[in-house]
PDB file of C-alpha atoms in Angstrom:
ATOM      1  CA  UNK A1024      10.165  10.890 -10.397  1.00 79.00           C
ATOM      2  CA  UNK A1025       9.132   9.340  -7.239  1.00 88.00           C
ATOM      3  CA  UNK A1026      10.579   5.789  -7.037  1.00 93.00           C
ATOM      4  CA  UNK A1027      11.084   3.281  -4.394  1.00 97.00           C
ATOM      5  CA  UNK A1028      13.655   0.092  -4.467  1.00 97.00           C
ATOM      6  CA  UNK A1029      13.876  -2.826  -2.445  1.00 98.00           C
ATOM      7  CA  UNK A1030      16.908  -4.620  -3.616  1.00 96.00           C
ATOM      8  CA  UNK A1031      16.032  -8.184  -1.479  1.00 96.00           C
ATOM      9  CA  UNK A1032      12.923 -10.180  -2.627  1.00 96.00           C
ATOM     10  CA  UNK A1033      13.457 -12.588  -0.188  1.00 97.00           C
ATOM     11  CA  UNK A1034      15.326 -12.601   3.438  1.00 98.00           C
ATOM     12  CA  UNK A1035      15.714 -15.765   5.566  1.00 97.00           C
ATOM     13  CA  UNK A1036      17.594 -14.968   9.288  1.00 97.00           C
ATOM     14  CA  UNK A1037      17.490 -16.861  12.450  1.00 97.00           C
ATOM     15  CA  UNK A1038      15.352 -16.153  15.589  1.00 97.00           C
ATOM     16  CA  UNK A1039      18.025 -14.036  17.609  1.00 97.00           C
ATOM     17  CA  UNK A1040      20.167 -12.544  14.789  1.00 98.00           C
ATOM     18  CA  UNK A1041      20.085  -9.415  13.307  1.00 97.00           C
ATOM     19  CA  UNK A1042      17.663  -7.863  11.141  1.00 97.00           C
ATOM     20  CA  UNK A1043      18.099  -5.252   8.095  1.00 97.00           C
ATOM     21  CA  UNK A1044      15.445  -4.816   5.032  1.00 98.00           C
ATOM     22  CA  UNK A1045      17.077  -2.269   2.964  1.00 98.00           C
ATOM     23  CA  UNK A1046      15.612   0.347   1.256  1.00 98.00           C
ATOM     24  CA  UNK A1047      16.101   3.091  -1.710  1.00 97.00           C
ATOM     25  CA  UNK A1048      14.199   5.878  -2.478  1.00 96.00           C
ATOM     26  CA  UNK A1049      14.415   8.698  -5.694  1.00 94.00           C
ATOM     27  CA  UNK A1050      12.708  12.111  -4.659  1.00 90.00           C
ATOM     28  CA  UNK A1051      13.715  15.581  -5.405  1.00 84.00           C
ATOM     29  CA  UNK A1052      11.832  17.371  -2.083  1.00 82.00           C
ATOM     30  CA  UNK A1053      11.669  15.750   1.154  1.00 83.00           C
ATOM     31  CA  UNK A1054       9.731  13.136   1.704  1.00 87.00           C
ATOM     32  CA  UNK A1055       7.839  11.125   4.419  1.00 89.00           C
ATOM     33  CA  UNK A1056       9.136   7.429   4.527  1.00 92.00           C
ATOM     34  CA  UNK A1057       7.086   4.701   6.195  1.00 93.00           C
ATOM     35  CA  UNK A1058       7.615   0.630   6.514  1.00 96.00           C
ATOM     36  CA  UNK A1059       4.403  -1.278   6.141  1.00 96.00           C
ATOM     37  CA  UNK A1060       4.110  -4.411   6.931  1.00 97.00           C
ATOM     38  CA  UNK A1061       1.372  -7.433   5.713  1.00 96.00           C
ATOM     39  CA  UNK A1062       1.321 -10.441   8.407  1.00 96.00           C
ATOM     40  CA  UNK A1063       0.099 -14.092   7.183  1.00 94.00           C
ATOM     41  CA  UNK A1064      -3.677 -13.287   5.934  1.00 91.00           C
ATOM     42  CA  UNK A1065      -3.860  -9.810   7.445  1.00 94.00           C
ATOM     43  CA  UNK A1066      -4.069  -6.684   5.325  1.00 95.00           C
ATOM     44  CA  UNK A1067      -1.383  -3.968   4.519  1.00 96.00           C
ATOM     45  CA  UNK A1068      -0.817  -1.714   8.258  1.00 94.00           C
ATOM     46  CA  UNK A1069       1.853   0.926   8.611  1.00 93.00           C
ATOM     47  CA  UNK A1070       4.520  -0.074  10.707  1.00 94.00           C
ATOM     48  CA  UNK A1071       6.603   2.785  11.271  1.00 91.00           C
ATOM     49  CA  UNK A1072       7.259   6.506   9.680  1.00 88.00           C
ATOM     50  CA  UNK A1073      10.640   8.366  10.059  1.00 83.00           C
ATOM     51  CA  UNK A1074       9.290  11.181  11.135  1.00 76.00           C
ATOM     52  CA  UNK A1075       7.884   9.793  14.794  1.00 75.00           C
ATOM     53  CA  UNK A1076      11.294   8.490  15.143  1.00 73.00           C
ATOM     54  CA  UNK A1077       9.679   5.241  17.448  1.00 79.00           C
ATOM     55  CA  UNK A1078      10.538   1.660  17.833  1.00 80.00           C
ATOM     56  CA  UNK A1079       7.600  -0.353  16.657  1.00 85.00           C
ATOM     57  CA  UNK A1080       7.868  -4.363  17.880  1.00 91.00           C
ATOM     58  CA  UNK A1081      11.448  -3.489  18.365  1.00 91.00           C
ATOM     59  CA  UNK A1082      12.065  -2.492  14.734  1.00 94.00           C
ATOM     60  CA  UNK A1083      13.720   1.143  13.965  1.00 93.00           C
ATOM     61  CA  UNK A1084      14.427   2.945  10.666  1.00 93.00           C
ATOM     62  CA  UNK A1085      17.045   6.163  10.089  1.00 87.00           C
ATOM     63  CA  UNK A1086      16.582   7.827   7.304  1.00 89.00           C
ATOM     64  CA  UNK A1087      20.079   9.243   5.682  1.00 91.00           C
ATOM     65  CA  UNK A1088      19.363  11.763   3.078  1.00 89.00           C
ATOM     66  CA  UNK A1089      22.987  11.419   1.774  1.00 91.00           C
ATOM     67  CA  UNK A1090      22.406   7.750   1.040  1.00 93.00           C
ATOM     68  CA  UNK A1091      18.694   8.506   0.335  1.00 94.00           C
ATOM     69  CA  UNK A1092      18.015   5.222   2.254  1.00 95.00           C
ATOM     70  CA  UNK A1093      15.476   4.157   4.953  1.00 95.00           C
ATOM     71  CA  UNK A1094      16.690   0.484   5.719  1.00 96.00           C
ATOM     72  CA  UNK A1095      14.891  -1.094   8.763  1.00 96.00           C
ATOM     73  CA  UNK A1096      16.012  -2.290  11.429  1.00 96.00           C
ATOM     74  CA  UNK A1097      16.078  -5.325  14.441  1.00 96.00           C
ATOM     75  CA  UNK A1098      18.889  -6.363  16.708  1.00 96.00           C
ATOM     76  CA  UNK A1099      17.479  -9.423  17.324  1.00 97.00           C
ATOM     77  CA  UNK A1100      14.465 -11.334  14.909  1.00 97.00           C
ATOM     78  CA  UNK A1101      11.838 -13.222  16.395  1.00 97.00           C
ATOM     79  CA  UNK A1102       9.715 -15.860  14.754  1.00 96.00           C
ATOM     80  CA  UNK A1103       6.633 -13.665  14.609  1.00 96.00           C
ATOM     81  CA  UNK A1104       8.388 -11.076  12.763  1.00 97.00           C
ATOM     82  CA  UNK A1105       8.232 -13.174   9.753  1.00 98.00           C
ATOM     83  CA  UNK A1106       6.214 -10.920   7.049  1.00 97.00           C
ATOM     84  CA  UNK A1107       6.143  -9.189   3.697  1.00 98.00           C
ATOM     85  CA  UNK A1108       7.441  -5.959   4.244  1.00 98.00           C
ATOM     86  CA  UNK A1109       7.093  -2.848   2.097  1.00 98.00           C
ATOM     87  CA  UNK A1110       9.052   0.622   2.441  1.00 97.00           C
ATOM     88  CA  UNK A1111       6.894   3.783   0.838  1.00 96.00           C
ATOM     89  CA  UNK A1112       7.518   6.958   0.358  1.00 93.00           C
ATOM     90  CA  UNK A1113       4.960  10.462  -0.001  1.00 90.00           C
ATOM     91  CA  UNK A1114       5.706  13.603  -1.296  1.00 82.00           C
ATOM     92  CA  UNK A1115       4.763  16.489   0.503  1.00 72.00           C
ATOM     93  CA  UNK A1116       0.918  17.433   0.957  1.00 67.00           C
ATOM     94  CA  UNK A1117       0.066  13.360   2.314  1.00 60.00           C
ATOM     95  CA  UNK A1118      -1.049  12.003  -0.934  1.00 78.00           C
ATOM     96  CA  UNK A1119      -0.528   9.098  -2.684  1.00 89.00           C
ATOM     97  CA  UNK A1120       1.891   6.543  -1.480  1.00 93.00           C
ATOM     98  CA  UNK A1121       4.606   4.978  -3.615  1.00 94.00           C
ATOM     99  CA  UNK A1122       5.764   1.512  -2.533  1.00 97.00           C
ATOM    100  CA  UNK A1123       8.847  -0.414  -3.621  1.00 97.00           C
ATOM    101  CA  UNK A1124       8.255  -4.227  -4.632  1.00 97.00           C
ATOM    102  CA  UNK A1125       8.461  -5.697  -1.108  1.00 98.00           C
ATOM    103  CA  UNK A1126      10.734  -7.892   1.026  1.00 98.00           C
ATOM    104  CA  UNK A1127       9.573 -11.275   2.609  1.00 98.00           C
ATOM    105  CA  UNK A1128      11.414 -11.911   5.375  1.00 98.00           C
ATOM    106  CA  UNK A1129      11.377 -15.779   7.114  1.00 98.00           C
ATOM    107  CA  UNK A1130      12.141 -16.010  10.545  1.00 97.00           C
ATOM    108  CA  UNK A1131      13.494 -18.968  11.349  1.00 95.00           C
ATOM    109  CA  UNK A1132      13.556 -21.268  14.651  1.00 92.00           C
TER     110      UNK A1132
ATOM    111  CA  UNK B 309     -15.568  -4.084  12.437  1.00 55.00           C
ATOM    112  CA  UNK B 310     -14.949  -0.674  11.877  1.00 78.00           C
ATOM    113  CA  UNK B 311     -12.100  -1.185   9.343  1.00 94.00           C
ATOM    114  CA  UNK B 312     -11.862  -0.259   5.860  1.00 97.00           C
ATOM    115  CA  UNK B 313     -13.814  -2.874   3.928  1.00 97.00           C
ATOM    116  CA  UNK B 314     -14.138  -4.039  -0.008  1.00 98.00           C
ATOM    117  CA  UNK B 315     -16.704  -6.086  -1.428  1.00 97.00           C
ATOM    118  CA  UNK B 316     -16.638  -8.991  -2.862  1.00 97.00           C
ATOM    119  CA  UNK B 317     -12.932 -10.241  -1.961  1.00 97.00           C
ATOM    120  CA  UNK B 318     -13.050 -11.983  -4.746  1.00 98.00           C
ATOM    121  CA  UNK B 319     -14.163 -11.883  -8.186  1.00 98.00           C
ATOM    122  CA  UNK B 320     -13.896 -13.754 -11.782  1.00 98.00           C
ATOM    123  CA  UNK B 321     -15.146 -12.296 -14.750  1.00 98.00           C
ATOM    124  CA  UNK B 322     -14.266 -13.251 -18.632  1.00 98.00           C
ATOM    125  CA  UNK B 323     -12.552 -10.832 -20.989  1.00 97.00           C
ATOM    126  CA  UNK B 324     -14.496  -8.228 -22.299  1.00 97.00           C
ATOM    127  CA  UNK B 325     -16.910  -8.205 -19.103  1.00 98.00           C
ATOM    128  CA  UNK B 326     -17.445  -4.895 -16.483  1.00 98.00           C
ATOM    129  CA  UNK B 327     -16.922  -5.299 -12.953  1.00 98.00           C
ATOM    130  CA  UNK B 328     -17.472  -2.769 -10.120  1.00 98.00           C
ATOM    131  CA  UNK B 329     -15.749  -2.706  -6.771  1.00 98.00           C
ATOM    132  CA  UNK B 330     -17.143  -1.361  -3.897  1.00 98.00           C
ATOM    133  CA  UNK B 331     -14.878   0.116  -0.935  1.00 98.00           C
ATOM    134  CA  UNK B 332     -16.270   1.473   2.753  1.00 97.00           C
ATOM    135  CA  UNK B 333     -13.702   3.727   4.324  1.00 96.00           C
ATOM    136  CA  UNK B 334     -13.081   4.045   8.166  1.00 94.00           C
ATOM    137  CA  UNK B 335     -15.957   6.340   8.794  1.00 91.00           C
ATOM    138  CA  UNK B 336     -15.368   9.706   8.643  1.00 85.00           C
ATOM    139  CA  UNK B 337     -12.077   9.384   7.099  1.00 91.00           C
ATOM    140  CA  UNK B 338     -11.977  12.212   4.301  1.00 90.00           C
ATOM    141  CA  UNK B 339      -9.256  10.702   2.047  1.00 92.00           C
ATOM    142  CA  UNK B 340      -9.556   7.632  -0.242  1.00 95.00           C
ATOM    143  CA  UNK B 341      -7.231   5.644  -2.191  1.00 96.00           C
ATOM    144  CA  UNK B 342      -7.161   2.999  -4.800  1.00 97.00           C
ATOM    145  CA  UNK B 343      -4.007   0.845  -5.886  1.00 97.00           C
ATOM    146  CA  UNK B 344      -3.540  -1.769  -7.644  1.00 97.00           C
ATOM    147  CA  UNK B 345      -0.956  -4.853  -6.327  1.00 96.00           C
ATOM    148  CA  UNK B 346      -0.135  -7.673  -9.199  1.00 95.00           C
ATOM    149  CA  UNK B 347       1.814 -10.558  -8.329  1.00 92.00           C
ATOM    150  CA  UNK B 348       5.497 -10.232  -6.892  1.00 90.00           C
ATOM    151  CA  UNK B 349       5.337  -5.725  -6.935  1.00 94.00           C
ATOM    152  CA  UNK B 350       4.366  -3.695  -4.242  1.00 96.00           C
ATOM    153  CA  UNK B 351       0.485  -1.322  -4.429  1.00 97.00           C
ATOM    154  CA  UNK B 352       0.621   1.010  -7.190  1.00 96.00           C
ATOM    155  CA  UNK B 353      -1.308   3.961  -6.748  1.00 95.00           C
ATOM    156  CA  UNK B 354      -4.600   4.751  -9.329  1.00 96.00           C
ATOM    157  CA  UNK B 355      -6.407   7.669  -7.675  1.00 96.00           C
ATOM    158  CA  UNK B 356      -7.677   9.224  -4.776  1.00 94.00           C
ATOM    159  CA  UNK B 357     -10.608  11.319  -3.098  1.00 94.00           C
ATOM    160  CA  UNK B 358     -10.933  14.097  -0.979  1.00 92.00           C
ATOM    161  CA  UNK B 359     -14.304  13.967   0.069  1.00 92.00           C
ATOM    162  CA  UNK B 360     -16.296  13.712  -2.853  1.00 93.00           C
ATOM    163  CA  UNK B 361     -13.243  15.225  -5.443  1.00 93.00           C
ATOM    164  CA  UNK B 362     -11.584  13.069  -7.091  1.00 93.00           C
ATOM    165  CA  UNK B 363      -8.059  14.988  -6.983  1.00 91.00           C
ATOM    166  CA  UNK B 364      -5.667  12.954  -8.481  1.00 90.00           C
ATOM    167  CA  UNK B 365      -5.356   9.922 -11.102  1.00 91.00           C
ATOM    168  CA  UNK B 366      -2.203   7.793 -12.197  1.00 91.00           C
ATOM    169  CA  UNK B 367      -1.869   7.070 -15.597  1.00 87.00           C
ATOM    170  CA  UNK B 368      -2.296   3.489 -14.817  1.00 82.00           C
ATOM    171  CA  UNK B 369      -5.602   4.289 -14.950  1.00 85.00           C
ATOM    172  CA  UNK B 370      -6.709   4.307 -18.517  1.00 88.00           C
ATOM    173  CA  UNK B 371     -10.294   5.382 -20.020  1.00 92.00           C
ATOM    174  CA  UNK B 372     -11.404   2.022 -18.964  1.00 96.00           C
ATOM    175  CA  UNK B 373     -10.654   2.255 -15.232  1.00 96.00           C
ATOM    176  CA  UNK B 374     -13.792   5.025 -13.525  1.00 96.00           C
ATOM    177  CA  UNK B 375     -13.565   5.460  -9.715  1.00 97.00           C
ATOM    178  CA  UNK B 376     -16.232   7.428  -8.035  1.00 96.00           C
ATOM    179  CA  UNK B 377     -16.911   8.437  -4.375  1.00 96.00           C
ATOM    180  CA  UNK B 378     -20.326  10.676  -5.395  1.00 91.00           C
ATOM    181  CA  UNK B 379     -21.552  11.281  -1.162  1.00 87.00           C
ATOM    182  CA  UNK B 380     -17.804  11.519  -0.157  1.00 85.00           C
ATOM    183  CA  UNK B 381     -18.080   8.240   1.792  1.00 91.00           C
ATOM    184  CA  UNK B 382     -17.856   4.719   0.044  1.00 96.00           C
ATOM    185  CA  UNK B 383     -16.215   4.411  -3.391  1.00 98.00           C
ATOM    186  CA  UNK B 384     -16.920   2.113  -6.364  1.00 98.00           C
ATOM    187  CA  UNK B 385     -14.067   1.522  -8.846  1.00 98.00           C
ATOM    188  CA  UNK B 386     -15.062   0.275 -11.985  1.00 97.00           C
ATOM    189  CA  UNK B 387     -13.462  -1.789 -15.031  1.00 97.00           C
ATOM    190  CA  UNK B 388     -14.741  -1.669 -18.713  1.00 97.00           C
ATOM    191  CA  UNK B 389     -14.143  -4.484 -21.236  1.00 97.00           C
ATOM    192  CA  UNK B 390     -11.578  -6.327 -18.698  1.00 97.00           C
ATOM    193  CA  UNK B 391      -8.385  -7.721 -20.406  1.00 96.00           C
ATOM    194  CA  UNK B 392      -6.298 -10.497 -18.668  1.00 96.00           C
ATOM    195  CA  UNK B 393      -3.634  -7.941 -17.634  1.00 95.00           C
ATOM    196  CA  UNK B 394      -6.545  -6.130 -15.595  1.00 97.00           C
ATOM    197  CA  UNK B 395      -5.738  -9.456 -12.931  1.00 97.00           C
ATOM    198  CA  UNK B 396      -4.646  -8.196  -9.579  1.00 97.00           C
ATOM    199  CA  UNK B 397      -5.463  -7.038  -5.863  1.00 97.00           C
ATOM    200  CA  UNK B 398      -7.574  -3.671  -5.749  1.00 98.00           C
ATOM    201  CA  UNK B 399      -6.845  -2.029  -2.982  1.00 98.00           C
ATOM    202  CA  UNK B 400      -8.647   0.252  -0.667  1.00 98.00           C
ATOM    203  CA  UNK B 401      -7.174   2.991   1.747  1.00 97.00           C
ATOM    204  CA  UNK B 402      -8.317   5.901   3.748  1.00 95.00           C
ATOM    205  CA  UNK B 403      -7.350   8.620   6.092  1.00 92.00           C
ATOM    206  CA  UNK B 404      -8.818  10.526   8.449  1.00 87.00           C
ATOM    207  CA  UNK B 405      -7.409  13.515   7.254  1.00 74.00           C
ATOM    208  CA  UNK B 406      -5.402  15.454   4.776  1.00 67.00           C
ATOM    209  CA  UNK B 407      -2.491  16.402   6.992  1.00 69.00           C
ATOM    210  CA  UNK B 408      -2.732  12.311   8.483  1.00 70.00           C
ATOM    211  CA  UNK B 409       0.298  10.031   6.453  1.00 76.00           C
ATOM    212  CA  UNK B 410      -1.107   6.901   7.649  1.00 85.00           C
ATOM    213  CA  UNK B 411      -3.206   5.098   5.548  1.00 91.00           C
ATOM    214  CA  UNK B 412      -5.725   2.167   6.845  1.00 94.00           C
ATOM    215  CA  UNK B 413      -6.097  -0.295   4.086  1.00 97.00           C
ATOM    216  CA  UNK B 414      -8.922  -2.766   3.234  1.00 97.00           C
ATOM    217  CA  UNK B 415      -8.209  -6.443   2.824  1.00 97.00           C
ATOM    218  CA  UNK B 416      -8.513  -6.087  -1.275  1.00 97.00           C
ATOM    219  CA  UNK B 417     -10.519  -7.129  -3.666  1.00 98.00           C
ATOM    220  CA  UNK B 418      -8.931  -9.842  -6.208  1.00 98.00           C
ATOM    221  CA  UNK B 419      -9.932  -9.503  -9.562  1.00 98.00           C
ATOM    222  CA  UNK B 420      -9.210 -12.845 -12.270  1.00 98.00           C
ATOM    223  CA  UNK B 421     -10.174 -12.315 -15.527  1.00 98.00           C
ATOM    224  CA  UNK B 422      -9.992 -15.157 -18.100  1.00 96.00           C
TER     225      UNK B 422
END
């Protein structure tokens, strides 16, 4: 079974410290892990993928099969960063995506 | 605006009542997607199109619960005989392609039912 685990509902840092969402996934195959992201009134947009391997607004993800995790990463927050943040996984063949329960994360000043 | 878009954002209806959601892909974009998002959990997948087919379907989505996408371009999902748990965001997504991972979503439709 696919399945996708956020363990932190809610994650409060301050502007200039160090960000990391953490994230689980269950998948026998390999799959393709993204980070979407959901500003203040804005809809659901994809934020990064591990397979580009880019920095997106300074964030970065690794994905470690042995830990079967794809936490995300900042070095240093800033207040517009503040978000709901969800980590997804496919399965091979770009199909449906399965998201874990999400992470709001407070930037603050 | 040439984003995915849903119509109406919003909707209340009273148990027992059918509702239809409408949802206009990114033109062009052969894949479409439906999920569901209640309170507190991330989307949960329903079903999606390729073009016209309708190739796969969660079992979230009982006998009550029909999507179609009959020209392969907008979609309408609809919902027999709502019940209260029926209460969420719909969600829209496409993609351009079937080899494309990234999926463009709509801002939702939220259904109440009471």
């Amino acid at each position: 079974a696919q399945r996708v685990t956020q363990p932190e509902k809610l994650l409060s840092v301050f502007k200039g410290a160090p960000v990391e969402l953490k994230c689980n996934y269950s998948y026998s195959g390999s799959p393709e892990l993204f980070w979407y992201v959901q500003y203040s009134r804005q809809r659901l947009q994809l934020l990064l993928r591990h397979i580009s391997r880019e920095s997106i607004k300074g964030f970065t993800a690794d994905l470690n099969k042995g830990e079967t995790s794809f936490h995300l990463k900042k070095p240093f927050a800033q207040e517009e960063d503040s978000a709901m943040y969800y980590c997804a996984l496919s399965g091979q063949g770009a199909q449906k995506l399965v998201f874990g329960q999400g992470t709001r994360l407070t930037i603050n000043p | 605006d040439t984003g995915v878009s849903q119509d109406p954002r919003h909707k209340i209806t009273k148990r027992g009542q059918n509702v239809t959601f409408r949802c206009d892909p990114i033109s062009e974009h052969n894949r479409l997607y439906w999920y569901r998002q209640t309170l507190g959990q991330g989307p949960e997948f329903l079903t999606y199109f390729q073009n016209e087919a309708q190739l796969e379907k969660s079992r979230l989505l009982s006998d009550r619960f029909s999507a179609e996408r009959p020209k392969g371009s907008f979609s309408t999902l609809e919902i027999q005989r709502t019940e209260q748990g029926d209460s969420a965001m719909y969600l829209c997504a496409s993609s351009p392609h079937p080899l494309s991972y990234e999926q463009y979503f709509g801002p939702g439709t939220r259904l109440t039912v009471t």
